[in-house]
CSV table of C-alpha atoms in Angstrom, one decimal:
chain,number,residue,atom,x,y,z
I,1,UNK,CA,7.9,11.0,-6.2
I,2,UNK,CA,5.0,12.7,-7.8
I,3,UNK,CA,2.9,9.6,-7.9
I,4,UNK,CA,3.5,9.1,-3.8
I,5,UNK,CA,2.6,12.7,-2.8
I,6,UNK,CA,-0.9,12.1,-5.5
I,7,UNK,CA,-1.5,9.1,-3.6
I,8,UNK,CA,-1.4,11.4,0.2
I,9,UNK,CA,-4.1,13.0,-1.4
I,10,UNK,CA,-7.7,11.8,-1.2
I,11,UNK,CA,-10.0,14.0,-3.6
I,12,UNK,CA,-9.4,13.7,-7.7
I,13,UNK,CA,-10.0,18.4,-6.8
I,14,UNK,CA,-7.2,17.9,-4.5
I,15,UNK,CA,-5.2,15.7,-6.9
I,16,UNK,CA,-5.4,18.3,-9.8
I,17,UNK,CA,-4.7,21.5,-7.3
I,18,UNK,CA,-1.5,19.9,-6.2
I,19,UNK,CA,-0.4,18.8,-9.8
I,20,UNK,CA,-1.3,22.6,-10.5
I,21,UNK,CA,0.7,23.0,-7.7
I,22,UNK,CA,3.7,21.1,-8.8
I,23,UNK,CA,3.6,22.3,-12.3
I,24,UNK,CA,3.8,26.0,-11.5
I,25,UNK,CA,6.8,25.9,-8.5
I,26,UNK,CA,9.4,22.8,-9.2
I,27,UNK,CA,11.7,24.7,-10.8
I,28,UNK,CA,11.3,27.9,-8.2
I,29,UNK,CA,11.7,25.5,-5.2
I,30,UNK,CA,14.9,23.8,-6.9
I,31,UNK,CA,16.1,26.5,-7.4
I,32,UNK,CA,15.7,27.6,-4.1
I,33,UNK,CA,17.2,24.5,-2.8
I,34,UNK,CA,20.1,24.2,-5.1
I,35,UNK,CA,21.4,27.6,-4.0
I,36,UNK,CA,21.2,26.9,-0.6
I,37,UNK,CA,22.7,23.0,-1.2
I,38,UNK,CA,25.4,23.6,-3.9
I,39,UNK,CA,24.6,20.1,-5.0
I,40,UNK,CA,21.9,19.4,-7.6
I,41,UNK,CA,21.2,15.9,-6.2
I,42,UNK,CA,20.8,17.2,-2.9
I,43,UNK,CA,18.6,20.0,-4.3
I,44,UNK,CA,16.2,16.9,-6.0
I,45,UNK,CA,16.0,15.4,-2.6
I,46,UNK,CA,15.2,18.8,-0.9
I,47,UNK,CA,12.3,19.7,-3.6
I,48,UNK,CA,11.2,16.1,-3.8
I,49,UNK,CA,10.8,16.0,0.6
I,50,UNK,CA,9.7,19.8,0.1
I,51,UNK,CA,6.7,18.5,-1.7
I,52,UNK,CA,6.1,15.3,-0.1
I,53,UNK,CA,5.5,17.9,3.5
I,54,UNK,CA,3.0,19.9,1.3
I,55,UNK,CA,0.8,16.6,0.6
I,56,UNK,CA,0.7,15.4,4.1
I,57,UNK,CA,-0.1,19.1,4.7
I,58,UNK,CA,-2.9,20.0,2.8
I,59,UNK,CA,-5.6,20.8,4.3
I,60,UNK,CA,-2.6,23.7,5.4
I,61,UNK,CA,-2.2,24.3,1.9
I,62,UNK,CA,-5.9,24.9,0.9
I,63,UNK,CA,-6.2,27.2,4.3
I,64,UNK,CA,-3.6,29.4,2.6
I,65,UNK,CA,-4.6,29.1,-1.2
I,66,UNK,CA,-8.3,30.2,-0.5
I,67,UNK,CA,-7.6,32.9,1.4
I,68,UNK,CA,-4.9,34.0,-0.8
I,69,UNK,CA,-3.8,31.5,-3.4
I,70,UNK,CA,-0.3,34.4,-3.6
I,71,UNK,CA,0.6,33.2,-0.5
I,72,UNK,CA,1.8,29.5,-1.6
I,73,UNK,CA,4.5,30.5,-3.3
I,74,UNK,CA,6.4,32.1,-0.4
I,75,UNK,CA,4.7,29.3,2.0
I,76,UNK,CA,6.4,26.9,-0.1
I,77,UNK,CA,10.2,28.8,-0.7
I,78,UNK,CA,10.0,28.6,3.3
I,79,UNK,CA,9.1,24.7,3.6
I,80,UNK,CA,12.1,23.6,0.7
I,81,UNK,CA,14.6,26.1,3.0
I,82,UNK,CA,13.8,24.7,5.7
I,83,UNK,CA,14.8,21.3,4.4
I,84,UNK,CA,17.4,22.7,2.8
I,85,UNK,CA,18.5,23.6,5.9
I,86,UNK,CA,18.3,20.3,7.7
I,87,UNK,CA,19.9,19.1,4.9
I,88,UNK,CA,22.9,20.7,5.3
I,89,UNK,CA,22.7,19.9,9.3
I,90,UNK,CA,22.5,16.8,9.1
I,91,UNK,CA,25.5,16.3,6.4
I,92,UNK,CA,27.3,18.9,8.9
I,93,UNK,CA,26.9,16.2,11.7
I,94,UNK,CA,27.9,12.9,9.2
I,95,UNK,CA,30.6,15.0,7.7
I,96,UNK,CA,33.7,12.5,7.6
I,97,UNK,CA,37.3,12.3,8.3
I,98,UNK,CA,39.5,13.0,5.4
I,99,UNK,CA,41.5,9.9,4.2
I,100,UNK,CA,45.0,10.4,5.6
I,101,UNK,CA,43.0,11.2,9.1
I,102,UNK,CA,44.5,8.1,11.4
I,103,UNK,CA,42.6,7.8,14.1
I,104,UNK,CA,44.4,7.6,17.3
I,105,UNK,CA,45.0,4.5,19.6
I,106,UNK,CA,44.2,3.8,22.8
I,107,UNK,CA,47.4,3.7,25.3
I,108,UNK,CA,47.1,0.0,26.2
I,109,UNK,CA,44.3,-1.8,27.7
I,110,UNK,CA,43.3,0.3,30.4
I,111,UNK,CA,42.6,3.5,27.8
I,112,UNK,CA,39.9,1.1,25.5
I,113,UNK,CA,38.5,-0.3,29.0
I,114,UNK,CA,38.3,3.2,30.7
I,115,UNK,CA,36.0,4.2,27.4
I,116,UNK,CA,34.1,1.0,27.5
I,117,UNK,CA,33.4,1.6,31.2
I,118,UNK,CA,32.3,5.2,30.8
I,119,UNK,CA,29.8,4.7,27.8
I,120,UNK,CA,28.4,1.7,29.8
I,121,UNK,CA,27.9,3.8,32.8
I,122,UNK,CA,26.3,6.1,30.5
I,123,UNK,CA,24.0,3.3,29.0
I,124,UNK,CA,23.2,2.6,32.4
I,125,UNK,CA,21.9,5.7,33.7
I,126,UNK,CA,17.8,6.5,33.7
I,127,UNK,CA,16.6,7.0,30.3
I,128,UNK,CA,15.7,10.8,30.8
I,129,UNK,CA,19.4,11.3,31.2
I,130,UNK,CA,20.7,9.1,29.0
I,131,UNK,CA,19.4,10.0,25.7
I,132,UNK,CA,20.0,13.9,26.4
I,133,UNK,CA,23.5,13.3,27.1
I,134,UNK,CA,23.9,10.7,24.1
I,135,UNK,CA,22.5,13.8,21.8
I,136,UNK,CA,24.7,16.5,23.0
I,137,UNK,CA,27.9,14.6,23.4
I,138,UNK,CA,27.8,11.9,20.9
I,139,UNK,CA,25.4,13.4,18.2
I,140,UNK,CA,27.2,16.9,19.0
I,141,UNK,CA,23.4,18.1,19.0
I,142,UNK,CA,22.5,21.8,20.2
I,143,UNK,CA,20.1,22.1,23.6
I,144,UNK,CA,17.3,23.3,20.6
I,145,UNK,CA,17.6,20.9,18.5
I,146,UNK,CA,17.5,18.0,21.3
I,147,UNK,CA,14.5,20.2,22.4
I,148,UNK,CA,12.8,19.9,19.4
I,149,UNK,CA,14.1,16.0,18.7
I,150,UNK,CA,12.3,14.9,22.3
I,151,UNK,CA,9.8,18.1,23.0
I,152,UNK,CA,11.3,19.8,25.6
I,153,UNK,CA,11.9,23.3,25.7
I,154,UNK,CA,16.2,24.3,25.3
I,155,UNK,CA,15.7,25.0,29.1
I,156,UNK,CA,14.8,21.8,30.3
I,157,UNK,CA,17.3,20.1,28.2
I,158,UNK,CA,19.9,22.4,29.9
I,159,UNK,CA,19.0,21.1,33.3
I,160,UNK,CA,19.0,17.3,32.5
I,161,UNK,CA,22.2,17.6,31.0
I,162,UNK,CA,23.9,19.6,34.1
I,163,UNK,CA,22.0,17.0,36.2
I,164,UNK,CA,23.1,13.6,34.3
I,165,UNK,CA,26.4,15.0,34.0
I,166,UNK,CA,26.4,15.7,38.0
I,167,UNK,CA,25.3,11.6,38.1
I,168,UNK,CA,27.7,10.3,35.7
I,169,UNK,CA,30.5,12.4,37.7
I,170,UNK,CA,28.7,10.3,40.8
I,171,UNK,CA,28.9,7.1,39.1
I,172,UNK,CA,32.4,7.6,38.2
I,173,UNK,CA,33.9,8.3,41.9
I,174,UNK,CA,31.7,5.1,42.9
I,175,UNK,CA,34.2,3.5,40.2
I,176,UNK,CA,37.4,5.3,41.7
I,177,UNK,CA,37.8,7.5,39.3
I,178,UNK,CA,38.6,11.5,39.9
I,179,UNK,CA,37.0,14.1,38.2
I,180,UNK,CA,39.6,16.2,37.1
I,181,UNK,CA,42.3,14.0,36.9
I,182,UNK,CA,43.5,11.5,34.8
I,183,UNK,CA,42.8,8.3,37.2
């Protein structure tokens, strides 16, 4: 890991101040990250991406070292949170059924065709729509961090969600079906 963030790097000055760098905060940071994680692997992975953002990052870094070189260290507990963080989000979204979970069928044919038909009308529908309501009712993603995943404000993922909701509801009538009921 050490040797790919080194190679981000272009200057041998830049080399040694991240090694410096390195030296001085990997145990702080994973320490950081193991008692936000609870898992000591997922604590490597957190200080290792931690670091990794600080090389592509540098020219950030040397803004902050020269004009006060105490400033990294809290810089750099806020970057291995912050991965942390996602971490954790990410594991939250992946998190899976327990063992004895048995999943429930679908009531005949009609049930599994009714799904098929309703995520193809959702495949169908203009892309601007589409991938909003994938993240937010597939991916179980919040309006922010959709937001942030296609950069657009929570507000303007808000409104294409109420709007491709209002044209899938559309689509679905077209099909015969009812909103609100169970046709």
């Amino acid at each position: 890991m050490l040797a790919v963030c080194l190679s981000v790097l272009g200057e041998q000055s830049d080399k040694d101040l991240f090694l410096e760098f390195f030296s001085r905060y990997e145990k702080k940071l994973y320490h950081v990250a193991l008692s936000i994680l609870q898992d000591p692997t997922l604590a490597e992975d957190a200080v290792q991406e931690a670091f990794l953002r600080v090389a592509r990052h540098f020219k950030t870094f040397k803004k902050i070292f020269e004009k006060s070189c105490q400033e990294i260290g809290p810089w750099a507990v806020t970057i291995v949170k912050n991965v942390s963080i996602d971490i954790l989000r990410k594991r939250g979204r992946e998190a899976a059924f327990p063992e004895e979970w048995d999943p429930p069928s679908p009531v005949g044919v009609e049930a599994e065709t009714g799904y098929d038909r309703l995520v193809a009308l959702i495949r169908s529908m203009p892309e601007t729509y589409r991938q909003v309501l994938e993240m937010k009712f597939v991916l179980e993603m919040k309006d922010r961090e959709i937001g942030k995943a296609l950069g657009l404000s929570a507000d303007a993922v808000s409104q294409r969600v109420r709007r491709g909701r209002k044209l899938l509801i559309e689509k679905l009538r077209e099909e015969g079906y009812e909103y609100g009921s169970g046709k």
